[in-house]
């Protein structure tokens, strides 16, 4: 079957070639498309979710809370409060008469009961329409209960997931600067944009510890309110997942003069660079020496095993469709290391510059996609005869139905994929799916 | 101790839902719409709604779930979503080429007052709906009802906008409307009906849509689903058997008022007695006797209950789920001497409360239920009176783990097990599968916990 492309979307799809690179992006999805994108609320919820000792309350009808109840594999070393789903469960009566009173009562009773360190109140679509004054309810509760009660302006229709990241950053910024920083040393950082999926933040924190760098807070992975409060005491912000956290880094730079660097912890090349960049920033021979020793040791440990997997994987073809373009960039490099070719690369929220960078590391003829959909992904996956799709929950069954391997690089990853050990896990996961015997039954396997 | 926040002491809560035992209407509407062949469900709201529903359906069925969205912006929420919907309809028919677009609303589009009837007409007037193609719609605000209500409303939309009546004299054919059940259950419900030899029109029918085989090909619209031409014919049938009042009642009643097709509102055919009543109706309206093969299935089920009845006796069960399923389960469990002592649904409605009361008021033990409720309450009840088994969706596993109680997955959503897509719980054979699951769970626990001198080989 020929799969056709929405006409208005043609400019959001580029085939790398001799033409100068030009892509349309940052657009609202076309009405009627089967977009893989989510909304503002989704963006805010995923960023703030790993604040483990905060009370997260979703102000709206039940759905938004139900769909985000414990779906993110972001781990906590202590508090589990964040994994419960609290909702004002607005009904028809509330929509007509307003939900402020209900919100107030719920906040008071939940704070009394759980004694959280802070509370985030997420506004959903409908709050923007019925006009509840969430700010003043939060302020009142904050005064009465003596903990930060922070409104998150995350009405779904007010933009894309990116706008949700920004709303989350604004909410976090209200906490930053309210804690005591006297005990924080010179060689100190905040890890931004690392969500501790499958315990990844723990791996990264451990590297910094070995380097002699103090991690003040991880925003947000296994995060606590008290850590975030003193984040302004750190001397450097190290930003991963640039799409979600750059705005917080910028706000902190402006107000507290903390510089920031962008990094990625995926793939040997990028994680090494990330750690060296941090070491370099502090300009300390001791830290640099420790970093070098650690990086050598880590690579020594994993590289021979990776080469084993490379034998099977070399020359296999991959497609990448992820939330942020920055991650796609790291993934392409990681795939290169095991000899795999990336023939399709796309994201939900990339910028023109992101896509230009992406196309530069892809080979000629590769397809670059912005805000794609199942029909397009299938079309190009079939055309390029790929062996592996890397994506999130909605992409997985598409790959499987077509008979390709799949690797979840989103909330549903079960293994840590960050850091050096993460690279080995990633390669093992890719190997397990690309080389799976199941494809013998499916590819041309007619009875 | 994930749920260590749950205290034993139950407190009066008026306006707070903790750990919901439901989700919102639109996902039910989307699921129902996927039960029409060549149909693209369309979510008239923000992008996130559509994304969440598709993700949840995908996690539950391990299948792609196709649906499009109106992609609301700040502008559309001020000026209304008409432009988005009309453009969407045009785009969808041009590129994705379905036979039917099934539009459902969201809290956002409902609150700004979008009128789907008028918008669908406008799309038609502007020539965006090709000849022979249909746009159907249902109003499904998230702040009313639950996913079950959403399913019911979309079923009603199918009746309203697809069914027609062409003859005054009704034809010798039977409509079956299944409730919000698995594709496997729908297939089983249809199989049983077809054993009676008459034409059966069943919709929605998600079998072979959300449990389709692996073919190595991309299929925007899988093979299954009720055909629109069959749904159209349902206005000429002599009866509608509506299985599960909450999910099918309003659709079946509309077939009656609009096309004079009388309806029988039945419970979901889950368990022995409820399946008997379904079979009884099929017998009545087909004029055929019950086929021998079906009697054998029934006999096997009764045999299994007989063989194992001592293991069911007195076992306490906590149930969480949707009203139609809970009614059928409660009746079935009581009938095999188990004790459903806690029953929780998040779907509001006092009809459910009445029905559970009917089923349980004469029991010699107390049964806890309040409507609507949530899993937090269920956990508190369990802390006060423990049970031997929990039956519910995946979210009940937190309670099961915390309290060390065996549990089986039943209902929506199931995010951590497979099988529900392929193996039914409905009908006699489905009841046997349910019993097998219950027994395996109870006996595994007994094997694990039994002191050595009481560890038994033969059970």
XYZ file of N, CA and C in Angstrom, chain A residues 145-330:
558
model
N -0.333 27.307 55.519
C 0.339 26.048 55.845
C 1.852 26.172 55.937
N 2.389 27.274 55.473
C 3.820 27.513 55.622
C 4.725 26.656 54.746
N 4.185 26.114 53.665
C 5.064 25.445 52.691
C 4.816 26.085 51.325
N 5.786 26.002 50.421
C 5.543 26.551 49.082
C 4.410 25.789 48.387
N 3.436 26.511 47.896
C 2.347 25.907 47.110
C 2.394 26.606 45.762
N 2.870 25.888 44.774
C 3.266 26.540 43.528
C 2.320 26.199 42.390
N 1.699 27.219 41.802
C 0.833 26.951 40.648
C 1.675 26.678 39.411
N 1.259 25.698 38.630
C 1.936 25.405 37.369
C 0.942 25.697 36.262
N 1.271 26.676 35.446
C 0.315 27.076 34.406
C 0.492 26.207 33.180
N -0.169 25.073 33.218
C 0.078 24.068 32.189
C -1.186 23.691 31.427
N -2.045 24.677 31.163
C -3.248 24.391 30.380
C -2.833 23.810 29.030
N -3.393 22.644 28.719
C -2.945 21.860 27.569
C -2.911 22.586 26.240
N -3.860 23.457 26.026
C -3.994 24.043 24.688
C -3.069 25.236 24.469
N -2.353 25.645 25.525
C -1.570 26.874 25.410
C -0.240 26.681 24.697
N -0.111 25.647 23.935
C 1.117 25.429 23.185
C 1.466 23.961 23.129
N 2.759 23.671 23.058
C 3.187 22.276 22.940
C 3.851 21.843 24.244
N 4.397 20.654 24.209
C 5.088 20.112 25.358
C 6.201 21.058 25.833
N 6.847 21.695 24.862
C 7.927 22.638 25.185
C 7.457 23.751 26.109
N 6.260 24.265 25.833
C 5.726 25.327 26.690
C 5.464 24.799 28.089
N 5.171 23.509 28.146
C 4.991 22.866 29.449
C 6.298 22.795 30.217
N 7.390 22.541 29.490
C 8.709 22.535 30.133
C 8.963 23.912 30.745
N 8.628 24.929 29.958
C 8.888 26.290 30.429
C 8.072 26.577 31.691
N 6.802 26.185 31.668
C 5.954 26.403 32.852
C 6.539 25.678 34.070
N 7.071 24.483 33.830
C 7.680 23.728 34.931
C 8.925 24.441 35.444
N 9.722 24.955 34.523
C 10.929 25.684 34.923
C 10.561 26.907 35.758
N 9.516 27.592 35.343
C 9.090 28.771 36.110
C 8.658 28.362 37.523
N 7.981 27.224 37.606
C 7.554 26.739 38.922
C 8.770 26.389 39.787
N 9.736 25.710 39.182
C 10.938 25.328 39.933
C 11.732 26.548 40.378
N 11.740 27.541 39.505
C 12.519 28.748 39.790
C 12.003 29.451 41.046
N 10.734 29.231 41.356
C 10.185 29.819 42.580
C 10.782 29.177 43.829
N 11.217 27.939 43.695
C 11.826 27.259 44.846
C 13.302 27.617 44.986
N 13.975 27.708 43.808
C 15.410 27.987 43.812
C 15.657 29.317 44.528
N 16.684 29.320 45.367
C 17.023 30.590 46.026
C 16.400 30.750 47.396
N 15.696 29.728 47.860
C 15.046 29.860 49.169
C 15.719 29.019 50.239
N 16.847 28.354 49.886
C 17.510 27.488 50.866
C 18.870 28.028 51.286
N 19.444 27.404 52.279
C 20.742 27.825 52.820
C 21.878 27.193 52.015
N 22.795 28.026 51.519
C 23.841 27.526 50.631
C 25.225 27.559 51.283
N 25.265 27.851 52.576
C 26.565 28.092 53.221
C 27.502 26.885 53.177
N 26.930 25.691 53.103
C 27.796 24.502 53.151
C 28.290 24.068 51.776
N 27.889 24.796 50.739
C 28.223 24.340 49.380
C 29.619 24.822 48.976
N 30.413 23.923 48.417
C 31.797 24.231 48.079
C 31.974 24.867 46.701
N 33.242 25.014 46.313
C 33.580 25.685 45.053
C 33.285 24.808 43.847
N 33.615 23.530 43.985
C 33.432 22.629 42.849
C 32.068 21.966 42.952
N 31.057 22.740 42.629
C 29.697 22.228 42.829
C 28.830 22.509 41.612
N 27.956 21.579 41.336
C 27.093 21.718 40.151
C 25.651 21.318 40.485
N 24.748 21.758 39.604
C 23.411 21.156 39.561
C 23.344 20.331 38.285
N 22.737 19.175 38.377
C 22.463 18.382 37.174
C 21.055 18.742 36.734
N 20.946 19.311 35.559
C 19.615 19.696 35.062
C 19.184 18.774 33.925
N 17.904 18.427 33.902
C 17.378 17.631 32.792
C 17.784 16.170 32.842
N 17.957 15.645 34.035
C 18.265 14.212 34.177
C 17.210 13.658 35.131
N 16.380 12.754 34.626
C 15.149 12.412 35.336
C 15.228 11.118 36.146
N 16.386 10.552 36.209
C 16.603 9.328 36.980
C 15.734 8.155 36.518
N 15.490 8.097 35.211
C 14.784 6.933 34.673
C 15.697 5.728 34.875
N 15.132 4.673 35.404
C 15.894 3.445 35.671
C 17.173 3.718 36.474
N 17.161 4.787 37.252
C 18.300 5.077 38.130
C 19.490 5.756 37.452
N 19.238 6.433 36.329
C 20.346 7.032 35.580
C 21.041 8.163 36.337
N 20.245 8.950 37.073
C 20.865 10.068 37.796
C 21.860 9.544 38.827
N 21.563 8.402 39.393
C 22.475 7.821 40.390
C 23.827 7.495 39.768
N 23.766 6.962 38.553
C 25.014 6.645 37.842
C 25.826 7.922 37.617
N 25.137 8.940 37.132
C 25.824 10.194 36.798
C 26.370 10.864 38.067
N 25.563 10.877 39.117
C 26.012 11.490 40.372
C 27.272 10.803 40.891
N 27.287 9.492 40.695
C 28.431 8.722 41.143
C 29.711 9.135 40.399
N 29.571 9.396 39.101
C 30.735 9.861 38.334
C 31.264 11.171 38.918
N 30.337 12.094 39.169
C 30.766 13.394 39.674
C 31.430 13.252 41.050
N 30.887 12.363 41.832
C 31.454 12.137 43.153
C 32.909 11.657 43.021
N 33.109 10.717 42.099
C 34.468 10.205 41.882
C 35.404 11.295 41.366
N 34.847 12.236 40.621
C 35.668 13.336 40.095
C 35.982 14.375 41.165
N 35.283 14.310 42.284
C 35.461 15.322 43.319
C 34.584 16.540 43.100
N 33.489 16.354 42.375
C 32.561 17.457 42.133
C 31.290 17.209 42.949
N 30.878 18.247 43.644
C 29.704 18.119 44.505
C 28.421 18.372 43.714
N 27.467 17.459 43.817
C 26.183 17.674 43.139
C 25.192 18.241 44.156
N 24.799 19.488 43.934
C 23.889 20.138 44.884
C 22.464 19.619 44.698
N 22.028 19.588 43.441
C 20.669 19.091 43.194
C 20.595 18.477 41.806
N 19.646 17.586 41.634
C 19.360 17.041 40.307
C 17.949 17.468 39.962
N 17.861 18.306 38.957
C 16.549 18.886 38.631
C 16.129 18.367 37.264
N 15.219 17.382 37.234
C 14.646 16.748 38.391
C 14.756 15.235 38.260
N 15.552 14.637 39.108
C 15.613 13.186 39.176
C 15.934 12.822 40.599
N 15.118 12.014 41.221
C 15.269 11.713 42.638
C 15.501 13.031 43.388
N 14.672 14.018 43.059
C 14.893 15.373 43.576
C 14.073 15.608 44.834
N 14.616 16.411 45.733
C 13.837 16.815 46.893
C 13.709 18.328 46.890
N 12.679 18.791 47.546
C 12.425 20.220 47.581
C 13.605 20.955 48.223
N 14.172 20.380 49.276
C 15.255 21.104 49.965
C 16.492 21.224 49.080
N 16.778 20.221 48.253
C 17.894 20.333 47.303
C 17.655 21.462 46.303
N 16.444 21.504 45.792
C 16.143 22.514 44.772
C 16.222 23.919 45.374
N 15.791 24.036 46.613
C 15.820 25.338 47.287
C 17.231 25.935 47.333
N 18.238 25.054 47.444
C 19.600 25.594 47.571
C 20.399 25.480 46.275
N 19.706 25.193 45.182
C 20.399 24.988 43.900
C 21.200 26.212 43.464
N 20.788 27.375 43.906
C 21.489 28.601 43.496
C 22.880 28.702 44.115
N 23.186 27.780 45.042
C 24.516 27.785 45.638
C 25.553 27.071 44.772
N 25.103 26.341 43.760
C 26.041 25.620 42.897
C 26.772 26.604 41.986
N 27.966 26.179 41.526
C 28.766 27.094 40.719
C 28.592 26.878 39.220
N 27.915 25.788 38.874
C 27.720 25.509 37.444
C 26.445 24.677 37.256
N 25.703 25.025 36.201
C 24.571 24.183 35.831
C 24.944 23.331 34.626
N 24.767 22.044 34.758
C 25.100 21.126 33.676
C 23.768 20.609 33.124
N 23.459 21.043 31.914
C 22.110 20.835 31.381
C 22.055 19.715 30.357
N 21.284 18.677 30.685
C 20.993 17.660 29.687
C 19.561 17.861 29.219
N 19.172 17.182 28.166
C 17.816 17.323 27.653
C 17.534 18.816 27.502
N 18.307 19.448 26.654
C 18.317 20.910 26.576
C 16.924 21.476 26.337
N 16.079 20.697 25.668
C 14.736 21.190 25.362
C 13.962 21.535 26.618
N 14.141 20.753 27.677
C 13.284 20.980 28.830
C 13.873 21.952 29.840
N 15.190 22.017 29.953
C 15.750 22.703 31.108
C 16.570 23.952 30.817
N 16.775 24.253 29.555
C 17.604 25.414 29.257
C 16.997 26.685 29.831
N 15.680 26.766 29.818
C 15.088 28.012 30.309
C 15.360 28.214 31.802
N 15.372 27.133 32.577
C 15.706 27.278 34.002
C 17.173 27.708 34.151
N 18.039 27.084 33.341
C 19.465 27.436 33.404
C 19.654 28.923 33.078
N 18.909 29.390 32.102
C 19.026 30.810 31.727
C 18.542 31.724 32.845
N 17.428 31.343 33.451
C 16.904 32.160 34.554
C 17.908 32.204 35.705
N 18.534 31.066 35.961
C 19.496 31.008 37.070
C 20.764 31.781 36.743
N 21.111 31.773 35.474
C 22.285 32.545 35.050
C 22.024 34.033 35.252
N 20.848 34.442 34.838
C 20.504 35.851 34.913
C 20.427 36.334 36.363
N 19.748 35.572 37.194
C 19.520 36.040 38.555
C 20.695 35.759 39.493
N 21.305 34.593 39.336
C 22.341 34.208 40.296
C 23.740 34.154 39.683
N 23.817 34.460 38.402
C 25.118 34.471 37.734
C 25.759 33.099 37.607
N 24.955 32.055 37.589
C 25.517 30.701 37.446
C 25.613 30.351 35.957
N 26.813 30.096 35.461
C 26.919 29.732 34.048
C 26.363 28.328 33.811
N 26.071 28.020 32.564
C 25.624 26.652 32.288
C 26.280 26.096 31.034
N 26.425 24.777 31.005
C 26.886 24.113 29.787
C 25.870 23.038 29.420
N 25.798 22.736 28.113
C 24.878 21.692 27.655
C 25.651 20.402 27.432
N 25.093 19.331 27.910
C 25.767 18.044 27.764
C 24.759 16.959 27.395
N 25.310 15.796 27.118
C 24.463 14.612 26.977
C 25.203 13.457 27.631
N 24.457 12.576 28.278
C 25.098 11.439 28.947
C 24.906 10.142 28.172
N 24.442 10.258 26.940
C 24.219 9.042 26.148
C 25.378 8.791 25.197
N 25.914 7.630 25.242
C 27.004 7.268 24.342
C 28.350 7.612 24.961
N 29.358 6.791 24.649
C 30.689 6.970 25.228
C 31.259 8.354 24.938
N 31.108 8.762 23.672
C 31.679 10.033 23.250
C 31.070 11.193 24.042
N 29.758 11.199 24.103
C 29.088 12.337 24.734
C 29.239 12.343 26.255
N 29.165 11.187 26.864
C 29.282 11.191 28.326
C 30.718 11.588 28.722
N 31.704 11.114 27.961
C 33.089 11.509 28.259
C 33.235 13.019 28.119
N 32.704 13.530 27.031
C 32.804 14.975 26.793
C 32.114 15.744 27.918
N 30.964 15.267 28.341
C 30.230 15.942 29.410
C 31.091 16.060 30.663
N 31.711 14.949 31.040
C 32.495 14.946 32.275
C 33.758 15.801 32.124
N 34.403 15.704 30.965
C 35.594 16.533 30.724
C 35.238 18.023 30.711
N 34.091 18.340 30.117
C 33.672 19.758 30.072
C 33.497 20.317 31.479
N 32.915 19.504 32.335
C 32.712 19.960 33.718
C 34.072 20.112 34.410
N 34.941 19.132 34.211
C 36.278 19.186 34.821
C 37.026 20.429 34.336
N 36.927 20.647 33.056
C 37.617 21.787 32.461
C 37.108 23.108 33.022
N 35.811 23.165 33.187
C 35.204 24.394 33.701
C 35.815 24.779 35.045
N 36.067 23.795 35.880
C 36.569 24.110 37.222
C 38.082 24.344 37.234
N 38.693 24.040 36.101
C 40.093 24.381 35.938
C 40.951 23.847 37.100
N 40.697 22.609 37.484
C 41.463 22.030 38.583
C 42.182 20.792 38.071
N 43.472 20.780 38.233
C 44.259 19.642 37.753
C 43.807 18.357 38.435
N 43.522 18.486 39.699
C 43.119 17.308 40.448
C 41.840 16.688 39.892
N 40.866 17.566 39.669
C 39.596 17.057 39.133
C 39.816 16.452 37.754
N 40.593 17.142 36.921
C 40.826 16.638 35.563
C 41.530 15.279 35.606
N 42.488 15.140 36.474
C 43.194 13.856 36.570
C 42.260 12.729 37.002
N 41.458 13.040 37.995
C 40.496 12.030 38.473
C 39.517 11.659 37.361
N 39.089 12.680 36.623
C 38.124 12.445 35.542
C 38.732 11.532 34.488
N 39.963 11.877 34.091
C 40.631 11.059 33.057
C 40.750 9.608 33.515
N 41.189 9.452 34.739
C 41.368 8.095 35.252
C 40.054 7.335 35.238
N 39.007 8.032 35.653
C 37.706 7.367 35.721
C 37.198 7.006 34.326
N 37.302 7.968 33.409
C 36.816 7.717 32.051
C 37.569 6.539 31.432
N 38.902 6.528 31.584
C 39.680 5.412 31.031
C 39.227 4.087 31.620
N 39.073 4.105 32.915
C 38.687 2.879 33.595
C 37.318 2.382 33.120
N 36.378 3.311 33.032
C 35.017 2.934 32.617
C 35.022 2.396 31.192
N 35.731 3.106 30.311
C 35.745 2.669 28.910
C 36.421 1.300 28.789
N 37.510 1.148 29.513
C 38.198 -0.142 29.523
C 37.258 -1.278 29.877
N 36.391 -0.980 30.814
C 35.511 -2.020 31.312
C 34.455 -2.410 30.275
N 33.933 -1.416 29.540
C 32.795 -1.734 28.671
C 33.192 -1.956 27.209
N 34.290 -1.363 26.775
C 34.556 -1.339 25.338
C 34.726 -2.721 24.704
N 35.471 -3.622 25.340
C 35.611 -4.949 24.724
C 34.265 -5.644 24.534
N 33.369 -5.449 25.507
C 32.043 -6.083 25.390
C 31.255 -5.451 24.246
N 31.403 -4.137 24.118
C 30.686 -3.456 23.035
C 31.172 -3.968 21.680
N 32.478 -4.181 21.574
C 33.024 -4.669 20.300
C 32.450 -6.037 19.944
N 32.189 -6.848 20.956
C 31.571 -8.146 20.705
C 30.210 -7.968 20.024
N 29.401 -7.086 20.603
C 28.073 -6.841 20.025
C 28.182 -6.217 18.636
N 29.191 -5.401 18.469
C 29.367 -4.694 17.201
C 29.489 -5.661 16.018
N 30.076 -6.798 16.282
C 30.248 -7.784 15.204
C 28.911 -8.117 14.545
N 27.895 -8.281 15.392
C 26.577 -8.630 14.848
C 25.850 -7.410 14.283
N 26.067 -6.267 14.900
C 25.215 -5.119 14.596
C 25.739 -4.245 13.459
N 26.995 -4.407 13.140
C 27.615 -3.554 12.138
C 26.838 -3.617 10.819
N 26.529 -2.440 10.275
C 25.821 -2.368 9.000
C 24.310 -2.399 9.124
N 23.788 -2.647 10.322
C 22.329 -2.639 10.497
C 21.817 -1.200 10.440
N 20.534 -1.075 10.114
C 19.973 0.257 9.856
C 18.968 0.674 10.923
N 19.068 1.928 11.324
C 18.220 2.395 12.423
C 17.387 3.611 12.037
N 16.252 3.747 12.719
C 15.437 4.954 12.642
C 15.257 5.456 14.066
N 15.296 6.786 14.225
C 15.160 7.368 15.553
C 13.998 8.352 15.534
N 13.042 8.161 16.450
C 11.997 9.185 16.583
C 11.762 9.424 18.063
N 12.269 10.526 18.567
C 12.223 10.793 20.010
C 11.635 12.179 20.288
N 11.449 12.481 21.574
C 10.848 13.759 21.954
C 11.716 14.947 21.573
N 12.984 14.917 22.004
C 13.860 16.061 21.756
C 14.973 15.713 20.787
N 15.348 16.687 19.949
C 16.346 16.443 18.910
C 17.742 16.221 19.485
N 18.003 16.815 20.651
C 19.326 16.715 21.253
C 19.660 15.251 21.546
N 18.646 14.535 22.026
C 18.832 13.127 22.327
C 19.108 12.331 21.050
N 18.397 12.684 19.979
C 18.590 11.993 18.706
C 20.043 12.102 18.263
N 20.611 13.273 18.489
C 21.991 13.539 18.096
C 22.950 12.569 18.800
N 22.776 12.419 20.098
C 23.608 11.484 20.860
C 23.416 10.051 20.395
